[in-house]
CSV table of C-alpha atoms in Angstrom, one decimal:
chain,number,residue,atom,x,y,z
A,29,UNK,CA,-12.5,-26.7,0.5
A,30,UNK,CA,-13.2,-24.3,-2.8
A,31,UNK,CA,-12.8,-21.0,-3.2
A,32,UNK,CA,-16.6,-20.8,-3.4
A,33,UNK,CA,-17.3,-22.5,-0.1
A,34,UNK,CA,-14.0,-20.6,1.4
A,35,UNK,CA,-16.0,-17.2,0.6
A,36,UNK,CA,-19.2,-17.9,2.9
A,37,UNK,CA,-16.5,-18.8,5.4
A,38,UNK,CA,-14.8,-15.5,5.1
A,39,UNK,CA,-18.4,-13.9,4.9
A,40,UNK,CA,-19.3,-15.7,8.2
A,41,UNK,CA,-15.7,-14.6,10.1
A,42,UNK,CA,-15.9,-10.7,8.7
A,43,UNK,CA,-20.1,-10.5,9.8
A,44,UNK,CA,-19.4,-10.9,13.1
A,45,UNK,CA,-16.2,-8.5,13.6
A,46,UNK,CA,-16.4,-5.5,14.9
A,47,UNK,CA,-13.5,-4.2,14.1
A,48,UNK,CA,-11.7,-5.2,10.1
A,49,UNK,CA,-8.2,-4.4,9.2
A,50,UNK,CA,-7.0,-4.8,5.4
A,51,UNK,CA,-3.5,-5.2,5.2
A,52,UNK,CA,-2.3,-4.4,1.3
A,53,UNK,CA,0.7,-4.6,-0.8
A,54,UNK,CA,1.6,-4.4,-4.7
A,55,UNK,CA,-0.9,-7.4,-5.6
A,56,UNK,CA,-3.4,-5.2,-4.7
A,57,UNK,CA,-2.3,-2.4,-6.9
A,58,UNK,CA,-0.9,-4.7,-9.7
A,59,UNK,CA,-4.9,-5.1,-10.3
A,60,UNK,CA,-5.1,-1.7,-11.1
A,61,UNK,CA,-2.3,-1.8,-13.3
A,62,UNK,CA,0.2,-0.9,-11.3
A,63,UNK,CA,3.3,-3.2,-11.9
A,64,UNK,CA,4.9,-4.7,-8.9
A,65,UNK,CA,8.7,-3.6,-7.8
A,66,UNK,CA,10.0,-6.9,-6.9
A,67,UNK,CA,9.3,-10.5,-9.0
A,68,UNK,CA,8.3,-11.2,-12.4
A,69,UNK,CA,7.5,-8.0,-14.7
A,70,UNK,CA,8.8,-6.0,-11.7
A,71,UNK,CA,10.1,-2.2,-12.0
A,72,UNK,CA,13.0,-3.4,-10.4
A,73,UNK,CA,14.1,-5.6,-13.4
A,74,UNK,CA,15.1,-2.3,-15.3
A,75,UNK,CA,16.3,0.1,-12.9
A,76,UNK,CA,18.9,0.0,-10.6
A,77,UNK,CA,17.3,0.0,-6.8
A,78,UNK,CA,19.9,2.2,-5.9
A,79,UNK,CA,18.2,5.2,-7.7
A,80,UNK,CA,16.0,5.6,-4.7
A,81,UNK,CA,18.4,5.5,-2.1
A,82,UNK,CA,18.4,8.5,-0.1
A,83,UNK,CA,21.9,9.2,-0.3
A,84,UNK,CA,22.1,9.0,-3.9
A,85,UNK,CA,18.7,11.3,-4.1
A,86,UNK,CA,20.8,13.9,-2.3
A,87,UNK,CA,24.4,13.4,-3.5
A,88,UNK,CA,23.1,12.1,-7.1
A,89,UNK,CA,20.0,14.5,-7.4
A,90,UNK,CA,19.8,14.6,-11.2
A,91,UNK,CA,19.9,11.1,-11.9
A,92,UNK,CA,18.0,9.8,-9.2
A,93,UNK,CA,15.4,12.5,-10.6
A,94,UNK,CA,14.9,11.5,-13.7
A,95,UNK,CA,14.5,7.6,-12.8
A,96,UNK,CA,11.9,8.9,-9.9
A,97,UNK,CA,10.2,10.8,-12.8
A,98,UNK,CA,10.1,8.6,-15.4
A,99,UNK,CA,9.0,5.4,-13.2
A,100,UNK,CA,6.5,6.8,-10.6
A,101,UNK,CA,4.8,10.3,-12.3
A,102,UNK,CA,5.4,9.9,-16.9
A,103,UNK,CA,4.0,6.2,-16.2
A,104,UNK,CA,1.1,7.5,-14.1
A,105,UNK,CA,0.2,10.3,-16.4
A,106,UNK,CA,0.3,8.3,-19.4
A,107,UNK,CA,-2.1,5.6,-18.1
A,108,UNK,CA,-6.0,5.8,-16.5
A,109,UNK,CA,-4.6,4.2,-13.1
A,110,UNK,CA,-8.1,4.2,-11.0
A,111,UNK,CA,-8.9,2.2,-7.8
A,112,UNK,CA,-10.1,-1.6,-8.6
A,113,UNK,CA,-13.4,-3.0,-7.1
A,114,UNK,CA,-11.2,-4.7,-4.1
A,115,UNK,CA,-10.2,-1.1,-3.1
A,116,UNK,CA,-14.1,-0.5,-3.5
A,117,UNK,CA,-14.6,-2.7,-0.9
A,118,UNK,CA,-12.3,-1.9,1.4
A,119,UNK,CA,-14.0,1.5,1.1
A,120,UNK,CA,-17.7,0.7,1.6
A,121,UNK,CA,-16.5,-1.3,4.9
A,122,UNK,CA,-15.4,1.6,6.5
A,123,UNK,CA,-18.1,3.7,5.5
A,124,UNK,CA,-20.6,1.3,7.2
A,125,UNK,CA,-18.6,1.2,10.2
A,126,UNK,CA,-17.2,-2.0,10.5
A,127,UNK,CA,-13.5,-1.1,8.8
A,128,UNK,CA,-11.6,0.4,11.3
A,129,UNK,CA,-8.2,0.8,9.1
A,130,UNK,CA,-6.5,-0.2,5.9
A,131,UNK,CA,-2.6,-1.1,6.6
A,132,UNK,CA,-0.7,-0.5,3.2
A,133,UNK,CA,2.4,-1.0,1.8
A,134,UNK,CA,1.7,0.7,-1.7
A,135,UNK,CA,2.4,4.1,-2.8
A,136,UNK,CA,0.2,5.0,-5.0
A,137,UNK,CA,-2.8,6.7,-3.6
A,138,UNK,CA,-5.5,4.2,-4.2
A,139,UNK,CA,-7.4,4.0,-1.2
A,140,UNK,CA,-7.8,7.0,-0.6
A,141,UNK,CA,-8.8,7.9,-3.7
A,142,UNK,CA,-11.3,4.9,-3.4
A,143,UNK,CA,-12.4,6.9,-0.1
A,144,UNK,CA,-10.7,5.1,2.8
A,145,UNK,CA,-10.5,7.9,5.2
A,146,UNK,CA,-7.8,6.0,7.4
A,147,UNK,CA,-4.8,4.9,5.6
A,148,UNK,CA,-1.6,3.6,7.3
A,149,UNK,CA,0.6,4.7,4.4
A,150,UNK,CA,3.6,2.4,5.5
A,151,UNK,CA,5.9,3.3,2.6
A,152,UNK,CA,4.4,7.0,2.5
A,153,UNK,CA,2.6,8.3,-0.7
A,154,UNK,CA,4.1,9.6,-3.9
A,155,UNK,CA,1.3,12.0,-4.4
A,156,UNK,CA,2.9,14.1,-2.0
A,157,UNK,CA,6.3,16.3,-2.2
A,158,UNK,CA,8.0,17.1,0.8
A,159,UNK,CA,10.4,20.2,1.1
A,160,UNK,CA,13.9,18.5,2.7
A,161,UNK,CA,14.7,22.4,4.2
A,162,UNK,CA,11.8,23.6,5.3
A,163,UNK,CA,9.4,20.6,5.4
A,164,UNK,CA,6.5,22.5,3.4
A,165,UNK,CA,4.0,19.9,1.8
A,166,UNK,CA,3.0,19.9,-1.6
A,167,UNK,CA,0.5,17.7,-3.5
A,168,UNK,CA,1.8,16.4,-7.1
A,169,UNK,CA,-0.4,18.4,-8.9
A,170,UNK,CA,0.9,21.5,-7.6
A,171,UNK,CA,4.3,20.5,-8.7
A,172,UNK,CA,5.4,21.4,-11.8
A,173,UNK,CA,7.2,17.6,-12.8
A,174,UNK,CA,10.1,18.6,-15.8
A,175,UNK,CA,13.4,17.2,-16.1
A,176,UNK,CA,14.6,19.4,-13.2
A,177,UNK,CA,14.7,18.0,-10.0
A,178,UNK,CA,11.6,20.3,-8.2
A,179,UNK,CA,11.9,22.7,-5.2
A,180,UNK,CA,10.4,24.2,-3.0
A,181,UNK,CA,8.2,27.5,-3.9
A,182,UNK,CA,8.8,29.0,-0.5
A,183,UNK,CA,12.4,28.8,0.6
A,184,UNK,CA,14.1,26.7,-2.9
A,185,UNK,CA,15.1,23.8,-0.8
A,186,UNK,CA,15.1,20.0,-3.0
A,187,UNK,CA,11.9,18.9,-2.7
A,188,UNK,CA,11.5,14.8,-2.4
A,189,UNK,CA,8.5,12.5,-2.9
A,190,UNK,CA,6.7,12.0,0.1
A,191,UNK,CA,7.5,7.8,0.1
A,192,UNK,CA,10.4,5.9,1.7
A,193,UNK,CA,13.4,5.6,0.1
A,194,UNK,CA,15.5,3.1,1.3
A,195,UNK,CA,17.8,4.5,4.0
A,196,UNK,CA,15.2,6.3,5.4
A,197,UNK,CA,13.1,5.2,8.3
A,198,UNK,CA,9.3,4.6,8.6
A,199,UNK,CA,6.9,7.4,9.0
A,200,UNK,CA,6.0,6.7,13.0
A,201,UNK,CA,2.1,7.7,12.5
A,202,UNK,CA,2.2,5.2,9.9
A,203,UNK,CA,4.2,3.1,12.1
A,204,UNK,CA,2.6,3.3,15.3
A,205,UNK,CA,-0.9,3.6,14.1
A,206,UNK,CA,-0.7,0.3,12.2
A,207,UNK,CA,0.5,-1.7,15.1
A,208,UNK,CA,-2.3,-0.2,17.1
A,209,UNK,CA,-4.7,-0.8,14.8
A,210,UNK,CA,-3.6,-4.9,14.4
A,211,UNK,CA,-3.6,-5.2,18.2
A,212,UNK,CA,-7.3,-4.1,18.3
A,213,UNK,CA,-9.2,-5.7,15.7
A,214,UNK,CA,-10.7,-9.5,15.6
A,215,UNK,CA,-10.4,-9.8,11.7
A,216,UNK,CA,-7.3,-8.9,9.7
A,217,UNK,CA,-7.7,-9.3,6.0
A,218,UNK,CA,-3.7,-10.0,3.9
A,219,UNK,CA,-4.7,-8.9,0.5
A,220,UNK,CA,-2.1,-9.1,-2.3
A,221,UNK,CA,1.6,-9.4,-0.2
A,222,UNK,CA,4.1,-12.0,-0.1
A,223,UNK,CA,5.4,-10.9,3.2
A,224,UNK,CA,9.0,-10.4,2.7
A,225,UNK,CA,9.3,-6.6,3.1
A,226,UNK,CA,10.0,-6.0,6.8
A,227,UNK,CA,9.6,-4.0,9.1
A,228,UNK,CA,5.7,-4.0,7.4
A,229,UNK,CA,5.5,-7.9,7.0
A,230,UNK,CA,5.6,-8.1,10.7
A,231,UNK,CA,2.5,-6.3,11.5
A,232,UNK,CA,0.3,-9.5,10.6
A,233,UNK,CA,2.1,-11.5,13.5
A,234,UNK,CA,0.9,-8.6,16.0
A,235,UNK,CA,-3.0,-9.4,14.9
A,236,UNK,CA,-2.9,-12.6,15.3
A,237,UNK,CA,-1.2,-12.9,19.3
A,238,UNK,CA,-4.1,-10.4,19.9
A,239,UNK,CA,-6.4,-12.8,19.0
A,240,UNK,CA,-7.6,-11.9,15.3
A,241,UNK,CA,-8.5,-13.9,12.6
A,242,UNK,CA,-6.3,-13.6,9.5
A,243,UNK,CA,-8.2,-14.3,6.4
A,244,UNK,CA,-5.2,-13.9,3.1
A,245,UNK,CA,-6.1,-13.4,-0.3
A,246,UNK,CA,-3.3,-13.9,-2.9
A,247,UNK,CA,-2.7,-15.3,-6.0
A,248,UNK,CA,-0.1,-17.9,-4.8
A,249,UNK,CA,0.6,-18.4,-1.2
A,250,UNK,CA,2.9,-16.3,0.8
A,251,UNK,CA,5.5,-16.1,3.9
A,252,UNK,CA,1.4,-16.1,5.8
A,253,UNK,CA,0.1,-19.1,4.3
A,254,UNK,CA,1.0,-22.0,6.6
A,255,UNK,CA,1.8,-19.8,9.1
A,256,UNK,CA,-0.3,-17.5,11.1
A,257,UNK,CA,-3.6,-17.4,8.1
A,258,UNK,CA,-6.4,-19.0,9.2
A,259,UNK,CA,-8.5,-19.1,6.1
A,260,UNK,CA,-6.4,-18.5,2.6
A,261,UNK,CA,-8.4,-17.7,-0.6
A,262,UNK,CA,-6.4,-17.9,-3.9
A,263,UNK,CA,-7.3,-15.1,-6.6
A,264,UNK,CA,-7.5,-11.4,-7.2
A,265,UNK,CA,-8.9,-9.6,-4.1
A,266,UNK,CA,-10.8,-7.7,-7.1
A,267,UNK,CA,-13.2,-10.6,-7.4
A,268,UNK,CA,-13.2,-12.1,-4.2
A,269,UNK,CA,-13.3,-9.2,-2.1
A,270,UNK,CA,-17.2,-8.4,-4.4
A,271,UNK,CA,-17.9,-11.8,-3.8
A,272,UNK,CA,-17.3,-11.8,0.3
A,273,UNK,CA,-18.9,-8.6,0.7
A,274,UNK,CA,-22.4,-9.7,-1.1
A,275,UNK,CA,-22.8,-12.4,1.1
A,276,UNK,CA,-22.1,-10.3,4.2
A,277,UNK,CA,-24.7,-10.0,6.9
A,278,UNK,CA,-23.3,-7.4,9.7
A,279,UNK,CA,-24.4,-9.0,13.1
C-alpha cells in the first residue's frame, strides 16, 4: 500500500473517532527547525548531557547556565522558530471538537502557540522559569536571560527552566493526564518519535490495550512500527498531517 492510498485510510480511521490523541516528539519539532537532542545532527553531539543534570544545575550553576542559555534561549532568539502546518493540524482538530489532547515530548512551546489548548507537556516547557525556593512562575520573556544564572524577583532564590532535567521526576499532571487521556480515546496518532525515551514511550502501549487505533507518522520506522501501529505512514507529519485532514469527513 502507498502513502497516497495509506492517507484515505488514516482519513477513514480518524472520521469516525470521537476522541484523537497526538502523541509528539522532536520529529515533530525538527520540522520547525528545531534540531533533535539524540541521533544524527543532534544537540547532544556537542554538549555534554550532563549539563542538564539537576545536580550539576545546582552544585555547578554557572556552567550548567551558560550551556542552558546558549542551547535552548541565544538559538531560539536568533532564529524565526514558528509552529509547522502538522502542529496546525493538530490545532484545528481540537478546535472542531474531535482532538481531545496532544501528548508531547518536546519542549519548546509549539503547540500551544499553534493553539492547542490541552497539552500534556511530558518533559515540561522551557518557556517557563520556575523559582527552586519559593516556586513563583515566570514566563521567559519576563526573564531577563544574561550570562548570570537568573533569580527570582520576589525572594532571589535560583530560578530553573520549567523542563525536566534528568534526575528529576515527571510533572504528575503531565503524567497522569496523558495516561488518562490514551486510555480514553479510539485513535492515537505517533507523530515524529522513535520511542526510546521512557517513561513517555510507554504511553502508546496504554492506547492500544484500551482498544485505540495507532496510526504513526515518521520518517523511518520506530520502536512502534511492527509493534503495536496499525497503520504507519512514512514522511513529515507536515505534509501528511494537511493531506489526512483534507480528506476528512467527521461522522
Amino acid at each position: 500500500m502507498n502513502n497516497s492510498d495509506k492517507i484515505k485510510q488514516a482519513a477513514e480511521i480518524l472520521s469516525k473517532a470521537k476522541r484523537i490523541v497526538g502523541f509528539t516528539g522532536a520529529g515533530t519539532s525538527a520540522e520547525s527547525g528545531i534540531p533533535p537532542f539524540r541521533g544524527e545532527g543532534g544537540i547532544w553531539n556537542k554538549y555534554d548531557p550532563n549539563s542538564l543534570d539537576i545536580d550539576f544545575y545546582y552544585s555547578h550553576t554557572k556552567d550548567s547556565w551558560r550551556i542552558i542559555r546558549e542551547v535552548f534561549y541565544n538559538f531560539f532568539s536568533n532564529k524565526e522558530i514558528k509552529p509547522n502546518p502538522g502542529h496546525e493540524v493538530l490545532a484545528k482538530w481540537e478546535k472542531e471538537g474531535r482532538l481531545s489532547a496532544v501528548i508531547t515530548q518536546n519542549i519548546d512551546d509549539l503547540h500551544t502557540v499553534a493553539g492547542n489548548k490541552t497539552v500534556y507537556e511530558f518533559h515540561g516547557n522551557m518557556a517557563r522559569f520556575v523559582c527552586t525556593h519559593c516556586g513563583k512562575k515566570f514566563t521567559a520573556k519576563e526573564i531577563q536571560l544574561t550570562e548570570n544564572p537568573p533569580r527570582c524577583e520576589d525572594c532571589g532564590g535560583l530560578l530553573k527552566p520549567d523542563f525536566i532535567f534528568f534526575g528529576e521526576g515527571i510533572p504528575e499532571n503531565a503524567y497522569y493526564g496523558s495516561i488518562n487521556a490514551a486510555e480514553n480515546c479510539d485513535a492515537f496518532i505517533i507523530i515524529g518519535t522513535s520511542g526510546q525515551v521512557s517513561p513517555a514511550n510507554m504511553i502508546p502501549g496504554i492506547a492500544k490495550r484500551n482498544g485505540a487505533k495507532i496510526i504513526e507518522i515518521n520518517m523511518e520506522p520506530s520502536t512502534y512500527t511492527n509493534y503495536i501501529t496499525d497503520l504507519y505512514l512514512e514522511g513529515k507529519s507536515g505534509e501528511i498531517l494537511p493531506a489526512i485532514d483534507t480528506l476528512i469527513k467527521w461522522c
